[in-house]
Backbone as JSON, one array per atom type, in Angstrom:
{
  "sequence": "XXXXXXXXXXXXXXXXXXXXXXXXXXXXXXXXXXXXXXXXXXXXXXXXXXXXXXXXXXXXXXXXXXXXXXXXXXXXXXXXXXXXXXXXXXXXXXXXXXXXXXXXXXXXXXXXXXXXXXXXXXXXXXXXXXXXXXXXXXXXXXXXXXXXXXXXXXXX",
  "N": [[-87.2, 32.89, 31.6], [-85.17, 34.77, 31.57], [-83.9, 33.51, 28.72], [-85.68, 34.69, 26.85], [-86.45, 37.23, 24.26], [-87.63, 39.72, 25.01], [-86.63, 40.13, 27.47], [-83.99, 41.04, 27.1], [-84.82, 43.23, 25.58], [-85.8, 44.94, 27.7], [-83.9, 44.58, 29.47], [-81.8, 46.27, 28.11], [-83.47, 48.91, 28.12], [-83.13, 49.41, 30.46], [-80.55, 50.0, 30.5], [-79.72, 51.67, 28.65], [-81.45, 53.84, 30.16], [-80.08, 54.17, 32.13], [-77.4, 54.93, 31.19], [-78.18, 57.14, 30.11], [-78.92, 59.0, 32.42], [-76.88, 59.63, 33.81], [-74.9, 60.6, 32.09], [-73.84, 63.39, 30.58], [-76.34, 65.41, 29.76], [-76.77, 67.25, 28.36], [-74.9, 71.22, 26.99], [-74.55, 74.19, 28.52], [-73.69, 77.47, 27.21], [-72.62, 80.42, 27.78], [-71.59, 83.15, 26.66], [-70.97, 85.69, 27.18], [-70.63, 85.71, 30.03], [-68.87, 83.73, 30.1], [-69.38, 81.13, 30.75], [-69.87, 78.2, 31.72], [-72.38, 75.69, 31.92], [-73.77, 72.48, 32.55], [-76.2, 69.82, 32.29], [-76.85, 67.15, 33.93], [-77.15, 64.46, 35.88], [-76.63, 65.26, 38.43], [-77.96, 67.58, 38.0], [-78.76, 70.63, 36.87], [-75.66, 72.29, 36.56], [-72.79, 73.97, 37.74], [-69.95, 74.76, 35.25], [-66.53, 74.54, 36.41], [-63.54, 76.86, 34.68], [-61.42, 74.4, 35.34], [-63.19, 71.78, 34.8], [-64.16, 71.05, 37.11], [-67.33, 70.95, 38.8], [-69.65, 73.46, 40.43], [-72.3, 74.74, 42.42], [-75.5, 73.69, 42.26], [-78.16, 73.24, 40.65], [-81.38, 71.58, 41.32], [-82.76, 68.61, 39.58], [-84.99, 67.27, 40.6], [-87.31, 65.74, 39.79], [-86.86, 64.53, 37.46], [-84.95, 62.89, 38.33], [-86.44, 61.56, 39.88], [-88.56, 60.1, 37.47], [-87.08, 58.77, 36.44], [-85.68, 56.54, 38.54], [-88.36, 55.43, 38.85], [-89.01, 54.97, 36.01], [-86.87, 52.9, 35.77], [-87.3, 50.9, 38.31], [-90.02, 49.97, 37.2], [-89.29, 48.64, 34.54], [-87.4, 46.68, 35.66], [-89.11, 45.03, 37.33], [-90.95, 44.39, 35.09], [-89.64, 42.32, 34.34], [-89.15, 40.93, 36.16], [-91.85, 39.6, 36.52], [-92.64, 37.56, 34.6], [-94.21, 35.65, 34.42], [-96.74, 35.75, 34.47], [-98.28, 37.93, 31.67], [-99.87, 39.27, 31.15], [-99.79, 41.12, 33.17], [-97.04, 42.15, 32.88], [-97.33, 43.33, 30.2], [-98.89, 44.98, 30.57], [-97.43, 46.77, 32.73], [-95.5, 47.24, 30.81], [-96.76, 48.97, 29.0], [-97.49, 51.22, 31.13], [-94.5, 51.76, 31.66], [-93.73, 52.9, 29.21], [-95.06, 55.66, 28.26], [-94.58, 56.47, 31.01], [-91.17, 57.14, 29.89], [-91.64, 58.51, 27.66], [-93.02, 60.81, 29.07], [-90.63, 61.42, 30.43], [-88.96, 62.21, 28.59], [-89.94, 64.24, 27.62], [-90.3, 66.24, 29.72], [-86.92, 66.53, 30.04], [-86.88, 67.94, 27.44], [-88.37, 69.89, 27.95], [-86.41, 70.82, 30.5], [-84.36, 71.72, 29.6], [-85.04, 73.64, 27.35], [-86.08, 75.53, 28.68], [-83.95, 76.46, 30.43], [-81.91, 77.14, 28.83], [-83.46, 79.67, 27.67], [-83.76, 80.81, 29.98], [-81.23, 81.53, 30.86], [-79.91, 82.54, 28.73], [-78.37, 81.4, 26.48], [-76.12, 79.06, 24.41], [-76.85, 76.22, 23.2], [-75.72, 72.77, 23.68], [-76.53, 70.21, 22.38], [-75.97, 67.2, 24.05], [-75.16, 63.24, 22.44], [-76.63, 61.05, 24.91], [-78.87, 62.47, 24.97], [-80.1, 60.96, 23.05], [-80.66, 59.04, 24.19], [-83.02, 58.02, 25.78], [-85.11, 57.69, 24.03], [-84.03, 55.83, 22.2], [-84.46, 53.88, 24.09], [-87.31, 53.64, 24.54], [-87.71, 52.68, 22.33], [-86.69, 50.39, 22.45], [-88.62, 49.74, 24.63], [-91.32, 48.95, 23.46], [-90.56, 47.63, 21.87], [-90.02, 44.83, 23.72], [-92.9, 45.22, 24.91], [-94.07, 44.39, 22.73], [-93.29, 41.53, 21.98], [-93.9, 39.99, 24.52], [-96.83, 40.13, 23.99], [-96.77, 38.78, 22.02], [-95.94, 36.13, 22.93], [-98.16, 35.44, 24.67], [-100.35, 36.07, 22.83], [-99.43, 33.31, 21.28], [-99.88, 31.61, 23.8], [-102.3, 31.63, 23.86], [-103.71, 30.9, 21.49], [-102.56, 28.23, 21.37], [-104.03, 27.31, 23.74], [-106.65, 26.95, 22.64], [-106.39, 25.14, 20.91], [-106.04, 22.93, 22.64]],
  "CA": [[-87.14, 34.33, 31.77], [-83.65, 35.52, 30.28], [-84.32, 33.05, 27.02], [-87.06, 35.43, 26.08], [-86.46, 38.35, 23.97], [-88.23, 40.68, 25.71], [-85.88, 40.2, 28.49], [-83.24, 41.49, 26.39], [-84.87, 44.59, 25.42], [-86.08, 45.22, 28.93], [-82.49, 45.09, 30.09], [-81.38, 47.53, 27.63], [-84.21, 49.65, 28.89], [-82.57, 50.23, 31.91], [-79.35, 50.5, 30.63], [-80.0, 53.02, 28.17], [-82.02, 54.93, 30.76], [-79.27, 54.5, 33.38], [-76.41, 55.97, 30.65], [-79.2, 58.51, 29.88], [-79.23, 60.03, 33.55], [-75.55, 59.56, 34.54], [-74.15, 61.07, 31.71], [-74.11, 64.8, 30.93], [-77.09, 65.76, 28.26], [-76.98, 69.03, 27.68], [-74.22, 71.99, 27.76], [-75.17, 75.86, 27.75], [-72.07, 78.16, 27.22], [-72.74, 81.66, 28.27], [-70.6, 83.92, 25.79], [-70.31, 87.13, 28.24], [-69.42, 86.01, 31.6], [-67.64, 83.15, 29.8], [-69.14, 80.26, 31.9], [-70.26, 76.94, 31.25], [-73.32, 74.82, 32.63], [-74.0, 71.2, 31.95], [-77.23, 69.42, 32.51], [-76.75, 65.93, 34.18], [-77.67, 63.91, 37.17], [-76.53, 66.17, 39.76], [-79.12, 68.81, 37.78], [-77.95, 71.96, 36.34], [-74.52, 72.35, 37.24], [-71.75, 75.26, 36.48], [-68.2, 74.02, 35.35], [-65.61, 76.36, 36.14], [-62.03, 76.61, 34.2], [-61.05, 72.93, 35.43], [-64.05, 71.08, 34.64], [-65.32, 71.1, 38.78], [-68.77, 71.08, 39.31], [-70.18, 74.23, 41.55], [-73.59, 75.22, 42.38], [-76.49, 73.1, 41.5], [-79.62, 73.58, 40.36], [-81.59, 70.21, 40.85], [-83.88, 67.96, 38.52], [-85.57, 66.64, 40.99], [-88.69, 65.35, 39.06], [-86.3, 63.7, 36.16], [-84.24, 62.01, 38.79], [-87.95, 60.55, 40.51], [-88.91, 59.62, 36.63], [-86.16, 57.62, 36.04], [-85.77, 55.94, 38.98], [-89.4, 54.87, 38.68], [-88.94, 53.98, 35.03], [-85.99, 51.92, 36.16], [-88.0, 50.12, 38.77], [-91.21, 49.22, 36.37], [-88.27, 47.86, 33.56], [-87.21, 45.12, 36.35], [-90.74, 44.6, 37.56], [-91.64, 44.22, 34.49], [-88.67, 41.11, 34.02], [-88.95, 39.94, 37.14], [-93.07, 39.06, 36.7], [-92.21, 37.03, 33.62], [-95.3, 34.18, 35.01], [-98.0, 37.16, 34.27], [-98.04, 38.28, 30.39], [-100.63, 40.23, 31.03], [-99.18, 42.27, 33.8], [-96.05, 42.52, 32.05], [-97.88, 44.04, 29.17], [-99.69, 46.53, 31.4], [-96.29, 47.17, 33.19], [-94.26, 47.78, 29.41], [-97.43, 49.92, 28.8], [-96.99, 52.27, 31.85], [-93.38, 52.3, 31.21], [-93.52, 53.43, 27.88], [-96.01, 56.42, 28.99], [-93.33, 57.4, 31.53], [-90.39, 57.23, 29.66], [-92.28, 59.64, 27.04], [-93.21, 62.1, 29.61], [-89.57, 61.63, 30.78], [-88.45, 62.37, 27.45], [-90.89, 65.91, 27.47], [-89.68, 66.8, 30.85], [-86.11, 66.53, 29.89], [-86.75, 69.22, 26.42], [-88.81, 71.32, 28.93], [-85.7, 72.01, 31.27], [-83.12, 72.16, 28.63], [-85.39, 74.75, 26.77], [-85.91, 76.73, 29.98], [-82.72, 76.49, 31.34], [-81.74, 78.16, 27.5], [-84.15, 80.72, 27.53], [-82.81, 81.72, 31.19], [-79.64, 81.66, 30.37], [-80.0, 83.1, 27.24], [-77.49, 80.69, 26.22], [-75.96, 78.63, 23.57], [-76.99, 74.79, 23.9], [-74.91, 71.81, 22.94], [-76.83, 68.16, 22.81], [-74.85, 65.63, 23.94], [-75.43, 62.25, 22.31], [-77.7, 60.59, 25.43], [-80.26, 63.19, 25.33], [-81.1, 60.22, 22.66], [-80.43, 57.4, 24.64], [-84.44, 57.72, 26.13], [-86.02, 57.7, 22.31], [-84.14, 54.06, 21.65], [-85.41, 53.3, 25.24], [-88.66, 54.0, 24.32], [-88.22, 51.6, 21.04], [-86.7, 48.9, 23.28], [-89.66, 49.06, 25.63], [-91.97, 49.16, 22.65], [-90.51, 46.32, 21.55], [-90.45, 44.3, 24.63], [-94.35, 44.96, 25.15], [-94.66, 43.76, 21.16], [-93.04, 40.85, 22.56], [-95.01, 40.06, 25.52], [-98.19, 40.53, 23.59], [-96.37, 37.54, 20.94], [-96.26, 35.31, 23.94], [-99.46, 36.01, 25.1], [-100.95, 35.36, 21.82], [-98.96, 32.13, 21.42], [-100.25, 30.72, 24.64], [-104.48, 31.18, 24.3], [-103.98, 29.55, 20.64], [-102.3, 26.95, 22.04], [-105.3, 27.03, 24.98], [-107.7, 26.51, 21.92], [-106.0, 23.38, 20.36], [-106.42, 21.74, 23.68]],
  "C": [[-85.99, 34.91, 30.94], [-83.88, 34.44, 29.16], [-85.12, 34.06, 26.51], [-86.42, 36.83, 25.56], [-86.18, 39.62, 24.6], [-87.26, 41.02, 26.58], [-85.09, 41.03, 28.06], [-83.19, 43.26, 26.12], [-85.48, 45.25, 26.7], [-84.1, 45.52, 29.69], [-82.01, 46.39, 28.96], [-81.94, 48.7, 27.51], [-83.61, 50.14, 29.9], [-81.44, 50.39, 31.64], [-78.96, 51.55, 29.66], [-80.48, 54.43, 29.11], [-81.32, 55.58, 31.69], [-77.92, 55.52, 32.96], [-77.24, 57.1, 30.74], [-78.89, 59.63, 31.11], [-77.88, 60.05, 34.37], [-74.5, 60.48, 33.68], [-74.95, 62.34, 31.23], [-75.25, 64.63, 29.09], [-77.21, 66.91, 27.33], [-76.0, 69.84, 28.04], [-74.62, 72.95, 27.62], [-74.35, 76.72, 28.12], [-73.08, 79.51, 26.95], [-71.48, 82.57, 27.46], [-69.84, 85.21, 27.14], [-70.07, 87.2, 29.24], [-68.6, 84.45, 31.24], [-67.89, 82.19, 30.41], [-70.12, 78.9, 31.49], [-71.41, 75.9, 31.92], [-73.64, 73.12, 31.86], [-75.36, 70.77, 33.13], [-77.17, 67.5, 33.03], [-77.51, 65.28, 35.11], [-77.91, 64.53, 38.5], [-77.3, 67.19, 39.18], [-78.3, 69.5, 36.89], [-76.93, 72.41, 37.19], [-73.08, 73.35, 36.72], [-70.65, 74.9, 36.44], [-67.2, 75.35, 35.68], [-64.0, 75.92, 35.16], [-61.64, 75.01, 33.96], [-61.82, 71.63, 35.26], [-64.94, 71.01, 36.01], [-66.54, 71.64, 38.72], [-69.25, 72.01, 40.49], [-71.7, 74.53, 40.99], [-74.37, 74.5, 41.31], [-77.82, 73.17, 41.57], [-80.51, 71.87, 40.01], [-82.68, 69.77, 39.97], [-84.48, 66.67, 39.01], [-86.7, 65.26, 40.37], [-87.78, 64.19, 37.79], [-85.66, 62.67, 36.63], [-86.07, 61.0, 39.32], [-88.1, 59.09, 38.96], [-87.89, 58.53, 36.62], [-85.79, 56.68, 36.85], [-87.41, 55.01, 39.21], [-89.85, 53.75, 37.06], [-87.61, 52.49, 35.35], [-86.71, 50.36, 37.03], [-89.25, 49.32, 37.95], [-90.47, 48.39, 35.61], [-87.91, 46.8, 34.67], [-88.39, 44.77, 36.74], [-90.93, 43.77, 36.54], [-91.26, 42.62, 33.77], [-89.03, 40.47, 34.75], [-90.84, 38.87, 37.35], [-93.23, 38.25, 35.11], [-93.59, 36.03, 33.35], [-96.4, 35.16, 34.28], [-97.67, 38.12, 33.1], [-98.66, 39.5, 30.75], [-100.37, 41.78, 32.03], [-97.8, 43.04, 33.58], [-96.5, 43.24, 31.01], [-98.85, 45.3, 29.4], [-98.57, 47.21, 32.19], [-95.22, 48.27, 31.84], [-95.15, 48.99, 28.95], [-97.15, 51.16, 29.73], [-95.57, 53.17, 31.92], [-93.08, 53.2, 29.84], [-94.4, 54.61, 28.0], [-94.84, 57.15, 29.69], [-91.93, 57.64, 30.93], [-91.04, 58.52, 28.34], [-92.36, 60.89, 28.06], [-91.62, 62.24, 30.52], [-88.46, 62.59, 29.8], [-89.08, 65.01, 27.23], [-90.28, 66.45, 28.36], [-88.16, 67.42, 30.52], [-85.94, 67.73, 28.6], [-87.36, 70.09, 26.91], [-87.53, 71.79, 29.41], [-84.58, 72.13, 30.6], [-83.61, 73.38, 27.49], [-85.57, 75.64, 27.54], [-84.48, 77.14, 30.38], [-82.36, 77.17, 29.75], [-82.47, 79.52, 27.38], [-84.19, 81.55, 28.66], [-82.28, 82.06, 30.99], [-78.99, 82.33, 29.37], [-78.48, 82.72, 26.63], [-77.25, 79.64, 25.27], [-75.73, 77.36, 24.02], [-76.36, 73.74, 22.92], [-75.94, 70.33, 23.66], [-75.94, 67.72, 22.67], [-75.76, 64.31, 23.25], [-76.33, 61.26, 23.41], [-78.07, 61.01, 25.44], [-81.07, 61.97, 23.91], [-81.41, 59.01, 22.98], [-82.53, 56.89, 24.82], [-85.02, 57.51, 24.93], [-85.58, 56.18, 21.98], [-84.39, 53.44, 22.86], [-86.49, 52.9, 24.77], [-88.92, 52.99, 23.3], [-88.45, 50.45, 21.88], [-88.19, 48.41, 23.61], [-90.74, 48.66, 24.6], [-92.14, 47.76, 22.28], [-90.45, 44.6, 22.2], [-91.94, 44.17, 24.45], [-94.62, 44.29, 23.48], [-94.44, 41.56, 21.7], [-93.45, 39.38, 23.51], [-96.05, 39.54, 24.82], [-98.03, 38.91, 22.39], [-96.7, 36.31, 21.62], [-97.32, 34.87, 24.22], [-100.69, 35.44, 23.88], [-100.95, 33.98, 21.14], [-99.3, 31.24, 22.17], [-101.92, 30.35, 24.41], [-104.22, 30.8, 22.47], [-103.47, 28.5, 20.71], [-103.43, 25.75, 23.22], [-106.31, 26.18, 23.87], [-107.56, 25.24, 21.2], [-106.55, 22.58, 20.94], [-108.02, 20.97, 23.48]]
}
């Protein structure tokens, strides 16, 4: 199981996804009442003066996604015996981490066009996109395995 590749890029699946949703992705600075929002884990959140976090607006649905992509990425390690469900697992994952990815430029373009506010990407809003390779490359992986074993079947 950990010898294999795959494993590899499966763990950095989740640990891309886990910086991704812990750290702040987005800021949107409000010129005329002067006030600052950041887009993180705890949701849409307003900084004041000292950096403190008041009033939050949550992201429900992004926190679900990611804890669901999180869960399929160990699933998808921990069934190591079963190529084939691993390769239907890296498939689903890769599917949700895309529509995780959409979700995430939906409420950072809303939350801008509320706000009518000036938006700063932070650096993990790309963490999910080399997720997305990882897993990519995991299921390539997988599928190597997989192909390795039934011409091996046919030797026999």
């Amino acid at each position: 199981m950990w010898q294999r590749i795959q494993t590899l890029y499966f763990i950095l699946v989740i640990g891309l996804m886990t910086a991704a949703i812990l750290l702040p992705n987005a800021e949107f600075f409000l010129q005329e009442k002067n006030i600052t929002y950041q887009l993180d884990s705890r949701g849409m959140v307003e900084l004041d003066e000292q950096g403190a976090a008041k009033g939050v607006i949550g992201t429900n649905p992004l926190t679900f996604l990611f804890g669901f992509i999180i869960f399929i990425a160990l699933y998808t390690i921990i069934s190591f015996k079963n190529r084939r469900r691993q390769i239907r697992m890296a498939t689903i994952n890769l599917l949700l981490i895309i529509i995780y990815i959409a979700a995430m430029v939906i409420y950072i373009m809303v939350a801008k066009n509320k706000l009518n506010a000036i938006v700063t990407w932070n650096y993990p809003v790309i963490f999910p996109l080399i997720a997305l390779i990882f897993n990519y490359l995991g299921m390539r992986g997988v599928a190597k395995d997989e192909k390795l074993v039934r011409s091996l079947d046919r030797l026999r």
